[in-house]
PDB file of C-alpha atoms and ligand atoms in Angstrom:
ATOM      1  CA  UNK B 110     -20.760  13.293   7.933  1.00 49.00           C
ATOM      2  CA  UNK B 111     -18.087  12.303  10.470  1.00 57.00           C
ATOM      3  CA  UNK B 112     -14.542  13.536  10.674  1.00 87.00           C
ATOM      4  CA  UNK B 113     -11.544  12.422   8.674  1.00 95.00           C
ATOM      5  CA  UNK B 114      -9.523   9.244   9.260  1.00 98.00           C
ATOM      6  CA  UNK B 115      -5.766   9.095   8.673  1.00 98.00           C
ATOM      7  CA  UNK B 116      -3.994   5.807   8.000  1.00 98.00           C
ATOM      8  CA  UNK B 117      -0.315   5.058   7.620  1.00 98.00           C
ATOM      9  CA  UNK B 118       0.825   2.003   5.657  1.00 98.00           C
ATOM     10  CA  UNK B 119       4.290   0.591   4.956  1.00 98.00           C
ATOM     11  CA  UNK B 120       5.969  -0.895   1.881  1.00 98.00           C
ATOM     12  CA  UNK B 121       6.793  -4.587   1.655  1.00 98.00           C
ATOM     13  CA  UNK B 122       9.734  -6.541   0.425  1.00 97.00           C
ATOM     14  CA  UNK B 123       9.929 -10.292  -0.146  1.00 98.00           C
ATOM     15  CA  UNK B 124      12.804 -11.849   1.814  1.00 98.00           C
ATOM     16  CA  UNK B 125      12.279 -14.843  -0.424  1.00 98.00           C
ATOM     17  CA  UNK B 126       9.924 -15.300  -3.335  1.00 98.00           C
ATOM     18  CA  UNK B 127       9.545 -18.752  -4.849  1.00 98.00           C
ATOM     19  CA  UNK B 128       7.300 -18.898  -7.920  1.00 98.00           C
ATOM     20  CA  UNK B 129       5.592 -22.068  -9.155  1.00 98.00           C
ATOM     21  CA  UNK B 130       4.201 -22.732 -12.647  1.00 95.00           C
ATOM     22  CA  UNK B 131       1.544 -20.459 -14.186  1.00 95.00           C
ATOM     23  CA  UNK B 132      -1.964 -21.491 -13.098  1.00 96.00           C
ATOM     24  CA  UNK B 133      -4.972 -21.772 -15.434  1.00 96.00           C
ATOM     25  CA  UNK B 134      -6.282 -18.458 -14.005  1.00 96.00           C
ATOM     26  CA  UNK B 135      -3.089 -16.662 -15.063  1.00 96.00           C
ATOM     27  CA  UNK B 136      -1.685 -16.275 -11.538  1.00 97.00           C
ATOM     28  CA  UNK B 137       1.237 -18.246 -10.128  1.00 98.00           C
ATOM     29  CA  UNK B 138       1.277 -20.158  -6.876  1.00 98.00           C
ATOM     30  CA  UNK B 139       3.995 -18.648  -4.765  1.00 98.00           C
ATOM     31  CA  UNK B 140       5.666 -19.261  -1.423  1.00 98.00           C
ATOM     32  CA  UNK B 141       7.070 -16.038  -0.084  1.00 98.00           C
ATOM     33  CA  UNK B 142       8.246 -14.414   3.115  1.00 98.00           C
ATOM     34  CA  UNK B 143       6.682 -10.969   3.216  1.00 98.00           C
ATOM     35  CA  UNK B 144       8.432  -8.359   5.353  1.00 98.00           C
ATOM     36  CA  UNK B 145       7.087  -4.850   6.049  1.00 98.00           C
ATOM     37  CA  UNK B 146       9.718  -2.086   5.855  1.00 98.00           C
ATOM     38  CA  UNK B 147       9.524   1.467   7.159  1.00 98.00           C
ATOM     39  CA  UNK B 148       8.741   3.495   4.055  1.00 98.00           C
ATOM     40  CA  UNK B 149       5.196   4.805   4.406  1.00 98.00           C
ATOM     41  CA  UNK B 150       2.301   6.133   2.380  1.00 98.00           C
ATOM     42  CA  UNK B 151      -0.199   8.262   4.265  1.00 98.00           C
ATOM     43  CA  UNK B 152      -3.873   7.954   3.315  1.00 98.00           C
ATOM     44  CA  UNK B 153      -6.568  10.340   4.567  1.00 98.00           C
ATOM     45  CA  UNK B 154     -10.252   9.483   4.117  1.00 98.00           C
ATOM     46  CA  UNK B 155     -12.737  12.315   4.492  1.00 98.00           C
ATOM     47  CA  UNK B 156     -16.512  11.810   4.310  1.00 96.00           C
ATOM     48  CA  UNK B 157     -17.827  13.753   1.299  1.00 96.00           C
ATOM     49  CA  UNK B 158     -21.290  15.219   0.570  1.00 94.00           C
ATOM     50  CA  UNK B 159     -24.032  12.757  -0.461  1.00 95.00           C
ATOM     51  CA  UNK B 160     -23.779  11.620  -4.059  1.00 95.00           C
ATOM     52  CA  UNK B 161     -20.268  12.947  -4.658  1.00 95.00           C
ATOM     53  CA  UNK B 162     -18.754   9.425  -4.899  1.00 96.00           C
ATOM     54  CA  UNK B 163     -15.049   8.633  -4.541  1.00 98.00           C
ATOM     55  CA  UNK B 164     -12.453  11.250  -5.401  1.00 97.00           C
ATOM     56  CA  UNK B 165      -8.690  10.947  -4.997  1.00 98.00           C
ATOM     57  CA  UNK B 166      -5.864  13.434  -4.822  1.00 97.00           C
ATOM     58  CA  UNK B 167      -2.281  12.251  -4.697  1.00 97.00           C
ATOM     59  CA  UNK B 168       0.853  14.077  -3.710  1.00 97.00           C
ATOM     60  CA  UNK B 169       4.440  12.886  -4.116  1.00 94.00           C
ATOM     61  CA  UNK B 170       7.014  12.062  -6.730  1.00 87.00           C
ATOM     62  CA  UNK B 171       5.534  11.094 -10.148  1.00 88.00           C
ATOM     63  CA  UNK B 172       1.998  10.711  -8.771  1.00 92.00           C
ATOM     64  CA  UNK B 173       0.642  12.588 -11.817  1.00 92.00           C
ATOM     65  CA  UNK B 174       1.139   9.354 -13.808  1.00 91.00           C
ATOM     66  CA  UNK B 175      -1.377   7.477 -11.593  1.00 93.00           C
ATOM     67  CA  UNK B 176      -5.052   7.194 -12.578  1.00 95.00           C
ATOM     68  CA  UNK B 177      -7.701   8.942 -10.470  1.00 95.00           C
ATOM     69  CA  UNK B 178     -10.599   6.768 -11.682  1.00 94.00           C
ATOM     70  CA  UNK B 179     -11.312   3.051 -11.136  1.00 95.00           C
ATOM     71  CA  UNK B 180      -7.866   2.309 -12.578  1.00 96.00           C
ATOM     72  CA  UNK B 181      -6.579   3.378  -9.161  1.00 97.00           C
ATOM     73  CA  UNK B 182      -6.676   0.449  -6.730  1.00 98.00           C
ATOM     74  CA  UNK B 183      -7.384   2.809  -3.803  1.00 98.00           C
ATOM     75  CA  UNK B 184     -10.568   3.998  -5.528  1.00 98.00           C
ATOM     76  CA  UNK B 185     -11.617   0.397  -6.163  1.00 98.00           C
ATOM     77  CA  UNK B 186     -10.951  -0.341  -2.485  1.00 98.00           C
ATOM     78  CA  UNK B 187     -13.427   2.367  -1.377  1.00 98.00           C
ATOM     79  CA  UNK B 188     -16.100   1.040  -3.764  1.00 98.00           C
ATOM     80  CA  UNK B 189     -15.669  -2.561  -2.594  1.00 98.00           C
ATOM     81  CA  UNK B 190     -15.628  -1.614   1.090  1.00 98.00           C
ATOM     82  CA  UNK B 191     -18.706   0.610   0.706  1.00 98.00           C
ATOM     83  CA  UNK B 192     -20.626  -2.133  -1.093  1.00 98.00           C
ATOM     84  CA  UNK B 193     -19.727  -4.658   1.642  1.00 98.00           C
ATOM     85  CA  UNK B 194     -20.569  -2.203   4.439  1.00 98.00           C
ATOM     86  CA  UNK B 195     -23.842  -1.155   2.780  1.00 97.00           C
ATOM     87  CA  UNK B 196     -22.749   2.493   2.723  1.00 97.00           C
ATOM     88  CA  UNK B 197     -22.579   5.058  -0.076  1.00 97.00           C
ATOM     89  CA  UNK B 198     -19.035   5.509  -1.412  1.00 97.00           C
ATOM     90  CA  UNK B 199     -18.930   9.277  -0.780  1.00 98.00           C
ATOM     91  CA  UNK B 200     -15.300   9.478   0.339  1.00 98.00           C
ATOM     92  CA  UNK B 201     -12.539  11.890  -0.514  1.00 98.00           C
ATOM     93  CA  UNK B 202      -9.083  10.265  -0.520  1.00 98.00           C
ATOM     94  CA  UNK B 203      -5.816  12.073  -0.161  1.00 98.00           C
ATOM     95  CA  UNK B 204      -2.713   9.935  -0.614  1.00 98.00           C
ATOM     96  CA  UNK B 205       0.772  11.175   0.244  1.00 98.00           C
ATOM     97  CA  UNK B 206       3.009   8.716  -1.584  1.00 97.00           C
ATOM     98  CA  UNK B 207       6.515   7.844  -0.454  1.00 96.00           C
ATOM     99  CA  UNK B 208       6.523   4.197  -1.568  1.00 96.00           C
ATOM    100  CA  UNK B 209       8.074   4.010  -5.064  1.00 93.00           C
ATOM    101  CA  UNK B 210       5.494   3.695  -7.858  1.00 92.00           C
ATOM    102  CA  UNK B 211       5.675   0.412  -9.870  1.00 90.00           C
ATOM    103  CA  UNK B 212       8.774  -0.382  -7.832  1.00 93.00           C
ATOM    104  CA  UNK B 213       8.056  -3.916  -6.629  1.00 93.00           C
ATOM    105  CA  UNK B 214       7.291  -2.722  -3.079  1.00 96.00           C
ATOM    106  CA  UNK B 215       3.488  -3.019  -3.337  1.00 95.00           C
ATOM    107  CA  UNK B 216       2.806   0.715  -3.176  1.00 95.00           C
ATOM    108  CA  UNK B 217      -0.640   0.452  -4.802  1.00 97.00           C
ATOM    109  CA  UNK B 218      -1.554  -2.561  -2.679  1.00 98.00           C
ATOM    110  CA  UNK B 219      -0.446  -0.645   0.424  1.00 98.00           C
ATOM    111  CA  UNK B 220      -2.810   2.215  -0.421  1.00 98.00           C
ATOM    112  CA  UNK B 221      -5.658  -0.266  -0.919  1.00 98.00           C
ATOM    113  CA  UNK B 222      -4.934  -1.844   2.480  1.00 98.00           C
ATOM    114  CA  UNK B 223      -4.884   1.619   4.070  1.00 98.00           C
ATOM    115  CA  UNK B 224      -8.230   2.458   2.477  1.00 98.00           C
ATOM    116  CA  UNK B 225      -9.781  -0.767   3.825  1.00 98.00           C
ATOM    117  CA  UNK B 226      -8.484  -0.059   7.343  1.00 98.00           C
ATOM    118  CA  UNK B 227      -9.689   3.539   6.994  1.00 98.00           C
ATOM    119  CA  UNK B 228     -13.191   2.534   5.840  1.00 98.00           C
ATOM    120  CA  UNK B 229     -13.482   0.173   8.827  1.00 98.00           C
ATOM    121  CA  UNK B 230     -12.705   3.142  11.088  1.00 97.00           C
ATOM    122  CA  UNK B 231     -14.998   5.510   9.178  1.00 97.00           C
ATOM    123  CA  UNK B 232     -17.936   3.111   9.366  1.00 96.00           C
ATOM    124  CA  UNK B 233     -17.691   1.414  12.817  1.00 94.00           C
ATOM    125  CA  UNK B 234     -18.987  -2.162  13.205  1.00 94.00           C
ATOM    126  CA  UNK B 235     -19.571  -2.602   9.484  1.00 96.00           C
ATOM    127  CA  UNK B 236     -16.359  -4.370   8.394  1.00 98.00           C
ATOM    128  CA  UNK B 237     -14.831  -7.060  10.615  1.00 97.00           C
ATOM    129  CA  UNK B 238     -11.381  -8.630  10.220  1.00 96.00           C
ATOM    130  CA  UNK B 239     -12.717 -11.464   8.024  1.00 97.00           C
ATOM    131  CA  UNK B 240     -14.471  -9.027   5.685  1.00 98.00           C
ATOM    132  CA  UNK B 241     -11.320  -6.908   5.446  1.00 98.00           C
ATOM    133  CA  UNK B 242      -9.155  -9.923   4.592  1.00 98.00           C
ATOM    134  CA  UNK B 243     -11.682 -11.070   2.003  1.00 98.00           C
ATOM    135  CA  UNK B 244     -11.881  -7.636   0.338  1.00 98.00           C
ATOM    136  CA  UNK B 245      -8.090  -7.351   0.488  1.00 98.00           C
ATOM    137  CA  UNK B 246      -7.564 -10.591  -1.416  1.00 98.00           C
ATOM    138  CA  UNK B 247     -10.102  -9.518  -4.049  1.00 98.00           C
ATOM    139  CA  UNK B 248      -8.110  -6.321  -4.572  1.00 98.00           C
ATOM    140  CA  UNK B 249      -4.670  -7.912  -5.023  1.00 97.00           C
ATOM    141  CA  UNK B 250      -2.289 -10.646  -3.936  1.00 97.00           C
ATOM    142  CA  UNK B 251      -0.207  -8.396  -1.617  1.00 97.00           C
ATOM    143  CA  UNK B 252      -3.074  -6.433  -0.037  1.00 98.00           C
ATOM    144  CA  UNK B 253      -3.893  -8.921   2.804  1.00 98.00           C
ATOM    145  CA  UNK B 254      -0.280  -8.835   4.021  1.00 98.00           C
ATOM    146  CA  UNK B 255      -0.258  -5.036   4.129  1.00 98.00           C
ATOM    147  CA  UNK B 256      -3.209  -5.082   6.513  1.00 98.00           C
ATOM    148  CA  UNK B 257      -1.027  -7.155   8.877  1.00 98.00           C
ATOM    149  CA  UNK B 258       2.611  -6.120   8.419  1.00 98.00           C
ATOM    150  CA  UNK B 259       5.523  -7.698  10.307  1.00 98.00           C
ATOM    151  CA  UNK B 260       6.918 -10.877   8.774  1.00 98.00           C
ATOM    152  CA  UNK B 261       4.618 -13.515   7.268  1.00 98.00           C
ATOM    153  CA  UNK B 262       4.708 -16.444   4.926  1.00 98.00           C
ATOM    154  CA  UNK B 263       2.398 -15.941   1.946  1.00 98.00           C
ATOM    155  CA  UNK B 264       1.151 -18.876  -0.112  1.00 98.00           C
ATOM    156  CA  UNK B 265      -1.563 -19.340  -2.742  1.00 98.00           C
ATOM    157  CA  UNK B 266      -1.071 -16.239  -4.901  1.00 97.00           C
ATOM    158  CA  UNK B 267       0.246 -14.507  -1.767  1.00 97.00           C
ATOM    159  CA  UNK B 268      -3.066 -14.011   0.029  1.00 97.00           C
ATOM    160  CA  UNK B 269      -2.885 -17.017   2.380  1.00 98.00           C
ATOM    161  CA  UNK B 270      -0.893 -15.768   5.358  1.00 98.00           C
ATOM    162  CA  UNK B 271       0.937 -17.596   8.157  1.00 98.00           C
ATOM    163  CA  UNK B 272       2.833 -15.690  10.847  1.00 96.00           C
ATOM    164  CA  UNK B 273       6.565 -16.276  11.119  1.00 97.00           C
ATOM    165  CA  UNK B 274       8.471 -16.416  14.373  1.00 95.00           C
ATOM    166  CA  UNK B 275      10.999 -13.629  13.955  1.00 95.00           C
ATOM    167  CA  UNK B 276      13.045 -11.493  16.271  1.00 96.00           C
ATOM    168  CA  UNK B 277      15.333  -8.508  15.974  1.00 95.00           C
ATOM    169  CA  UNK B 278      15.233  -5.549  13.685  1.00 98.00           C
ATOM    170  CA  UNK B 279      17.015  -4.940  10.409  1.00 98.00           C
ATOM    171  CA  UNK B 280      18.372  -2.007   8.415  1.00 98.00           C
ATOM    172  CA  UNK B 281      17.873  -1.847   4.672  1.00 98.00           C
ATOM    173  CA  UNK B 282      19.121   0.309   1.849  1.00 98.00           C
ATOM    174  CA  UNK B 283      16.467   0.762  -0.804  1.00 98.00           C
ATOM    175  CA  UNK B 284      17.681   1.680  -4.291  1.00 97.00           C
ATOM    176  CA  UNK B 285      14.831   3.130  -6.356  1.00 93.00           C
ATOM    177  CA  UNK B 286      15.061   3.134 -10.163  1.00 90.00           C
ATOM    178  CA  UNK B 287      13.800   5.870 -12.462  1.00 83.00           C
ATOM    179  CA  UNK B 288      11.238   3.879 -14.426  1.00 89.00           C
ATOM    180  CA  UNK B 289       8.959   1.198 -12.968  1.00 91.00           C
ATOM    181  CA  UNK B 290       8.406  -2.375 -14.137  1.00 95.00           C
ATOM    182  CA  UNK B 291       4.974  -3.926 -14.696  1.00 95.00           C
ATOM    183  CA  UNK B 292       4.303  -6.916 -12.413  1.00 95.00           C
ATOM    184  CA  UNK B 293       2.345  -8.917 -15.069  1.00 97.00           C
ATOM    185  CA  UNK B 294       5.150  -8.257 -17.593  1.00 98.00           C
ATOM    186  CA  UNK B 295       7.785  -9.583 -15.161  1.00 98.00           C
ATOM    187  CA  UNK B 296       5.751 -12.742 -14.418  1.00 98.00           C
ATOM    188  CA  UNK B 297       5.232 -13.240 -18.181  1.00 98.00           C
ATOM    189  CA  UNK B 298       8.975 -12.864 -18.778  1.00 98.00           C
ATOM    190  CA  UNK B 299       9.655 -15.506 -16.110  1.00 98.00           C
ATOM    191  CA  UNK B 300       7.251 -17.899 -17.885  1.00 98.00           C
ATOM    192  CA  UNK B 301       9.077 -17.209 -21.156  1.00 98.00           C
ATOM    193  CA  UNK B 302      12.519 -17.825 -19.626  1.00 98.00           C
ATOM    194  CA  UNK B 303      11.290 -21.039 -18.003  1.00 97.00           C
ATOM    195  CA  UNK B 304       9.873 -22.582 -21.185  1.00 96.00           C
ATOM    196  CA  UNK B 305      11.132 -26.176 -21.388  1.00 95.00           C
ATOM    197  CA  UNK B 306      12.557 -26.060 -17.838  1.00 94.00           C
ATOM    198  CA  UNK B 307      11.143 -28.078 -14.969  1.00 94.00           C
ATOM    199  CA  UNK B 308       9.449 -25.748 -12.457  1.00 95.00           C
ATOM    200  CA  UNK B 309       9.339 -27.021  -8.893  1.00 95.00           C
ATOM    201  CA  UNK B 310       6.491 -26.340  -6.446  1.00 96.00           C
ATOM    202  CA  UNK B 311       7.152 -23.103  -4.544  1.00 98.00           C
ATOM    203  CA  UNK B 312       8.737 -23.396  -1.098  1.00 98.00           C
ATOM    204  CA  UNK B 313      10.281 -21.333   1.702  1.00 98.00           C
ATOM    205  CA  UNK B 314      13.835 -22.354   2.678  1.00 98.00           C
ATOM    206  CA  UNK B 315      14.399 -23.566   6.261  1.00 98.00           C
ATOM    207  CA  UNK B 316      17.643 -21.540   6.447  1.00 98.00           C
ATOM    208  CA  UNK B 317      15.681 -18.330   6.036  1.00 98.00           C
ATOM    209  CA  UNK B 318      13.197 -19.208   8.784  1.00 98.00           C
ATOM    210  CA  UNK B 319      16.110 -20.131  11.069  1.00 98.00           C
ATOM    211  CA  UNK B 320      17.830 -16.791  10.388  1.00 98.00           C
ATOM    212  CA  UNK B 321      14.593 -14.947  11.242  1.00 98.00           C
ATOM    213  CA  UNK B 322      14.041 -16.964  14.421  1.00 98.00           C
ATOM    214  CA  UNK B 323      17.561 -16.050  15.515  1.00 98.00           C
ATOM    215  CA  UNK B 324      17.335 -12.415  14.390  1.00 98.00           C
ATOM    216  CA  UNK B 325      20.622 -13.091  12.575  1.00 98.00           C
ATOM    217  CA  UNK B 326      21.232 -10.410   9.936  1.00 98.00           C
ATOM    218  CA  UNK B 327      24.337 -12.076   8.463  1.00 98.00           C
ATOM    219  CA  UNK B 328      22.517 -15.387   7.979  1.00 98.00           C
ATOM    220  CA  UNK B 329      19.466 -13.557   6.628  1.00 98.00           C
ATOM    221  CA  UNK B 330      21.651 -11.733   4.095  1.00 98.00           C
ATOM    222  CA  UNK B 331      22.849 -15.070   2.718  1.00 98.00           C
ATOM    223  CA  UNK B 332      19.268 -16.447   2.405  1.00 97.00           C
ATOM    224  CA  UNK B 333      17.650 -13.606   0.431  1.00 98.00           C
ATOM    225  CA  UNK B 334      16.188 -15.072  -2.756  1.00 98.00           C
ATOM    226  CA  UNK B 335      13.817 -13.961  -5.498  1.00 98.00           C
ATOM    227  CA  UNK B 336      12.708 -16.166  -8.420  1.00 98.00           C
ATOM    228  CA  UNK B 337      11.444 -13.043 -10.227  1.00 98.00           C
ATOM    229  CA  UNK B 338      14.911 -11.480 -10.193  1.00 98.00           C
ATOM    230  CA  UNK B 339      16.028 -13.328 -13.327  1.00 98.00           C
ATOM    231  CA  UNK B 340      13.000 -11.956 -15.215  1.00 98.00           C
ATOM    232  CA  UNK B 341      13.423  -8.406 -13.866  1.00 98.00           C
ATOM    233  CA  UNK B 342      17.109  -8.477 -14.904  1.00 98.00           C
ATOM    234  CA  UNK B 343      16.165  -9.784 -18.328  1.00 98.00           C
ATOM    235  CA  UNK B 344      13.797  -6.834 -18.820  1.00 98.00           C
ATOM    236  CA  UNK B 345      16.142  -4.321 -17.158  1.00 97.00           C
ATOM    237  CA  UNK B 346      19.766  -5.582 -17.525  1.00 97.00           C
ATOM    238  CA  UNK B 347      21.181  -2.434 -15.881  1.00 96.00           C
ATOM    239  CA  UNK B 348      19.873  -3.686 -12.505  1.00 97.00           C
ATOM    240  CA  UNK B 349      22.717  -6.208 -12.339  1.00 98.00           C
ATOM    241  CA  UNK B 350      25.141  -3.275 -11.959  1.00 97.00           C
ATOM    242  CA  UNK B 351      23.092  -1.947  -9.039  1.00 98.00           C
ATOM    243  CA  UNK B 352      23.184  -5.393  -7.353  1.00 98.00           C
ATOM    244  CA  UNK B 353      26.939  -5.626  -7.963  1.00 98.00           C
ATOM    245  CA  UNK B 354      27.515  -2.168  -6.502  1.00 98.00           C
ATOM    246  CA  UNK B 355      25.584  -3.080  -3.331  1.00 98.00           C
ATOM    247  CA  UNK B 356      27.637  -6.242  -2.964  1.00 98.00           C
ATOM    248  CA  UNK B 357      30.945  -4.382  -3.569  1.00 98.00           C
ATOM    249  CA  UNK B 358      29.926  -1.915  -0.869  1.00 97.00           C
ATOM    250  CA  UNK B 359      29.776  -4.756   1.648  1.00 98.00           C
ATOM    251  CA  UNK B 360      26.026  -5.294   2.057  1.00 98.00           C
ATOM    252  CA  UNK B 361      25.076  -8.559   3.812  1.00 98.00           C
ATOM    253  CA  UNK B 362      22.876  -9.456   0.837  1.00 98.00           C
ATOM    254  CA  UNK B 363      20.973  -7.773  -1.953  1.00 98.00           C
ATOM    255  CA  UNK B 364      18.037  -8.651  -4.182  1.00 98.00           C
ATOM    256  CA  UNK B 365      15.515  -7.181  -6.554  1.00 98.00           C
ATOM    257  CA  UNK B 366      12.377  -6.493  -4.503  1.00 96.00           C
ATOM    258  CA  UNK B 367       9.296  -8.396  -5.737  1.00 96.00           C
ATOM    259  CA  UNK B 368       8.887  -7.750  -9.478  1.00 97.00           C
ATOM    260  CA  UNK B 369      11.410  -4.871  -9.309  1.00 95.00           C
ATOM    261  CA  UNK B 370      13.016  -2.646 -10.312  1.00 96.00           C
ATOM    262  CA  UNK B 371      13.736  -1.518  -6.724  1.00 96.00           C
ATOM    263  CA  UNK B 372      16.786  -3.285  -5.266  1.00 98.00           C
ATOM    264  CA  UNK B 373      17.142  -3.779  -1.512  1.00 98.00           C
ATOM    265  CA  UNK B 374      20.337  -4.357   0.460  1.00 98.00           C
ATOM    266  CA  UNK B 375      20.599  -5.640   3.996  1.00 98.00           C
ATOM    267  CA  UNK B 376      23.136  -3.935   6.241  1.00 98.00           C
ATOM    268  CA  UNK B 377      24.603  -4.597   9.694  1.00 97.00           C
ATOM    269  CA  UNK B 378      23.237  -1.465  11.361  1.00 97.00           C
ATOM    270  CA  UNK B 379      22.195   2.125  10.720  1.00 97.00           C
ATOM    271  CA  UNK B 380      25.744   3.377  10.136  1.00 98.00           C
ATOM    272  CA  UNK B 381      26.520   0.585   7.692  1.00 98.00           C
ATOM    273  CA  UNK B 382      23.239   1.325   5.867  1.00 98.00           C
ATOM    274  CA  UNK B 383      24.138   4.997   5.548  1.00 98.00           C
ATOM    275  CA  UNK B 384      27.624   4.086   4.216  1.00 98.00           C
ATOM    276  CA  UNK B 385      26.089   1.808   1.574  1.00 98.00           C
ATOM    277  CA  UNK B 386      23.475   4.452   0.708  1.00 98.00           C
ATOM    278  CA  UNK B 387      26.163   7.095   0.160  1.00 97.00           C
ATOM    279  CA  UNK B 388      28.252   4.641  -1.879  1.00 97.00           C
ATOM    280  CA  UNK B 389      25.294   3.725  -4.103  1.00 97.00           C
ATOM    281  CA  UNK B 390      24.389   7.372  -4.635  1.00 96.00           C
ATOM    282  CA  UNK B 391      27.895   8.190  -5.850  1.00 95.00           C
ATOM    283  CA  UNK B 392      27.721   5.413  -8.484  1.00 93.00           C
ATOM    284  CA  UNK B 393      25.011   7.430 -10.241  1.00 92.00           C
ATOM    285  CA  UNK B 394      23.250   4.142 -11.093  1.00 92.00           C
ATOM    286  CA  UNK B 395      20.145   4.940  -9.055  1.00 91.00           C
ATOM    287  CA  UNK B 396      18.176   8.135  -8.649  1.00 84.00           C
ATOM    288  CA  UNK B 397      16.926   7.755  -5.096  1.00 91.00           C
ATOM    289  CA  UNK B 398      18.493   5.781  -2.249  1.00 96.00           C
ATOM    290  CA  UNK B 399      16.639   5.387   1.045  1.00 96.00           C
ATOM    291  CA  UNK B 400      17.275   3.822   4.431  1.00 97.00           C
ATOM    292  CA  UNK B 401      14.475   1.811   6.068  1.00 98.00           C
ATOM    293  CA  UNK B 402      14.130  -0.242   9.229  1.00 98.00           C
ATOM    294  CA  UNK B 403      12.133  -3.444   9.560  1.00 98.00           C
ATOM    295  CA  UNK B 404       9.920  -5.147  10.515  1.00 98.00           C
ATOM    296  CA  UNK B 405       7.110  -2.629  11.002  1.00 98.00           C
ATOM    297  CA  UNK B 406       3.325  -2.861  11.504  1.00 98.00           C
ATOM    298  CA  UNK B 407       0.856  -2.945   8.607  1.00 98.00           C
ATOM    299  CA  UNK B 408      -1.884  -0.384   7.866  1.00 98.00           C
ATOM    300  CA  UNK B 409      -2.715   1.538  11.074  1.00 98.00           C
ATOM    301  CA  UNK B 410      -5.252   4.246  11.757  1.00 98.00           C
ATOM    302  CA  UNK B 411      -3.310   7.086  13.392  1.00 93.00           C
ATOM    303  CA  UNK B 412      -6.058   9.696  13.697  1.00 77.00           C
ATOM    304  CA  UNK B 413      -9.765   9.768  13.231  1.00 72.00           C
TER     305      UNK B 413
HETATM  306  O1  LIG F 696      -2.733  -9.705  -7.492  1.00 62.49           O
HETATM  307  P1  LIG F 696      -2.203  -8.532  -8.229  1.00 62.49           P
HETATM  308  O2  LIG F 696      -3.272  -7.722  -8.913  1.00 62.49           O
HETATM  309  O3  LIG F 696      -1.281  -7.673  -7.402  1.00 62.49           O
HETATM  310  O4  LIG F 696      -1.275  -9.137  -9.373  1.00 62.49           O
HETATM  311  C1  LIG F 696      -0.840  -8.386 -10.474  1.00 62.49           C
HETATM  312  C2  LIG F 696      -0.393  -9.320 -11.570  1.00 62.49           C
HETATM  313  O5  LIG F 696       0.793 -10.022 -11.154  1.00 62.49           O
HETATM  314  C3  LIG F 696      -1.360 -10.415 -11.931  1.00 62.49           C
HETATM  315  O6  LIG F 696      -2.267  -9.969 -12.911  1.00 62.49           O
HETATM  316  C4  LIG F 696      -0.465 -11.514 -12.465  1.00 62.49           C
HETATM  317  O7  LIG F 696      -0.078 -11.248 -13.791  1.00 62.49           O
HETATM  318  C5  LIG F 696       0.771 -11.368 -11.623  1.00 62.49           C
HETATM  319  N1  LIG F 696       0.777 -12.276 -10.449  1.00 62.49           N
HETATM  320  C6  LIG F 696       0.949 -13.639 -10.649  1.00 62.49           C
HETATM  321  N2  LIG F 696       0.982 -14.476  -9.575  1.00 62.49           N
HETATM  322  C7  LIG F 696       0.867 -13.999  -8.314  1.00 62.49           C
HETATM  323  C8  LIG F 696       0.694 -12.610  -8.082  1.00 62.49           C
HETATM  324  C9  LIG F 696       0.660 -11.772  -9.183  1.00 62.49           C
HETATM  325  O8  LIG F 696       1.069 -14.091 -11.790  1.00 62.49           O
HETATM  326  N3  LIG F 696       0.937 -14.840  -7.286  1.00 62.49           N
END
């Protein structure tokens, strides 16, 4: 047995998320701009005695609601990585969760990406970058991006990645809701709302790419867009009050993150972000308000 490996992994938001029609396999083709923001889960992998298999312990807000068996994507990630590497899956996982659960910030996918990066470090020369990307896309549509981080265009179901030329750094206010939303339920609601409407092929707007190239926060704020927002608001109408509050407080732009219910607001700088965060907290509409910088790196081994 070797020593433990510690991996840190960020949350993601979608600066834009354009959703095409439902595919025969149940997924939707999307065109999105993924952006990694500085809220982190910490995943520690420790080699365990022969035959003990995968175990997981989680610490953090509401983690008791998460499964500890194969229903947990981090557990599935160990099994897949072990099978690919030709190793037994005797690994003990400890996950310190700070990314909101079922919040639309890819918290589960982030943990899976961290596990893949951690297994590659635990078992040297057994998992190359291609294998990691392949395993990541088997695990979930957002997992490949979380291996990379930064800012990237995602197409296909989100797993086909293209780097984006971006400069500058941004400050976000992250408004976390009490209860999560299920990603499949939000996609299904979008399909329901779109019945009889023409659905165009997914695309990324040029304005958004220009704002990123220029590192222009004001322009970026105006370009934020999420096709899933309508469906998240339909399932959770109270989110519209959160979005309104962020706008009234002078944010440069605000959207539901991914499938929600987390809402994210772009601000001018740290001070502006803290002002908006305080303002949102006093509305009582959201339970937890956080400040996060972006862009940040994807899953990184920090010790091991
Ligand atoms: O890929 P992942 O397991 O994260 O996706 C969760 C669910 O979200 C899928 O089962 C599907 O219902 C929905 N989804 C989708 N189209 C995508 C990504 C996710 O319909 N591009």
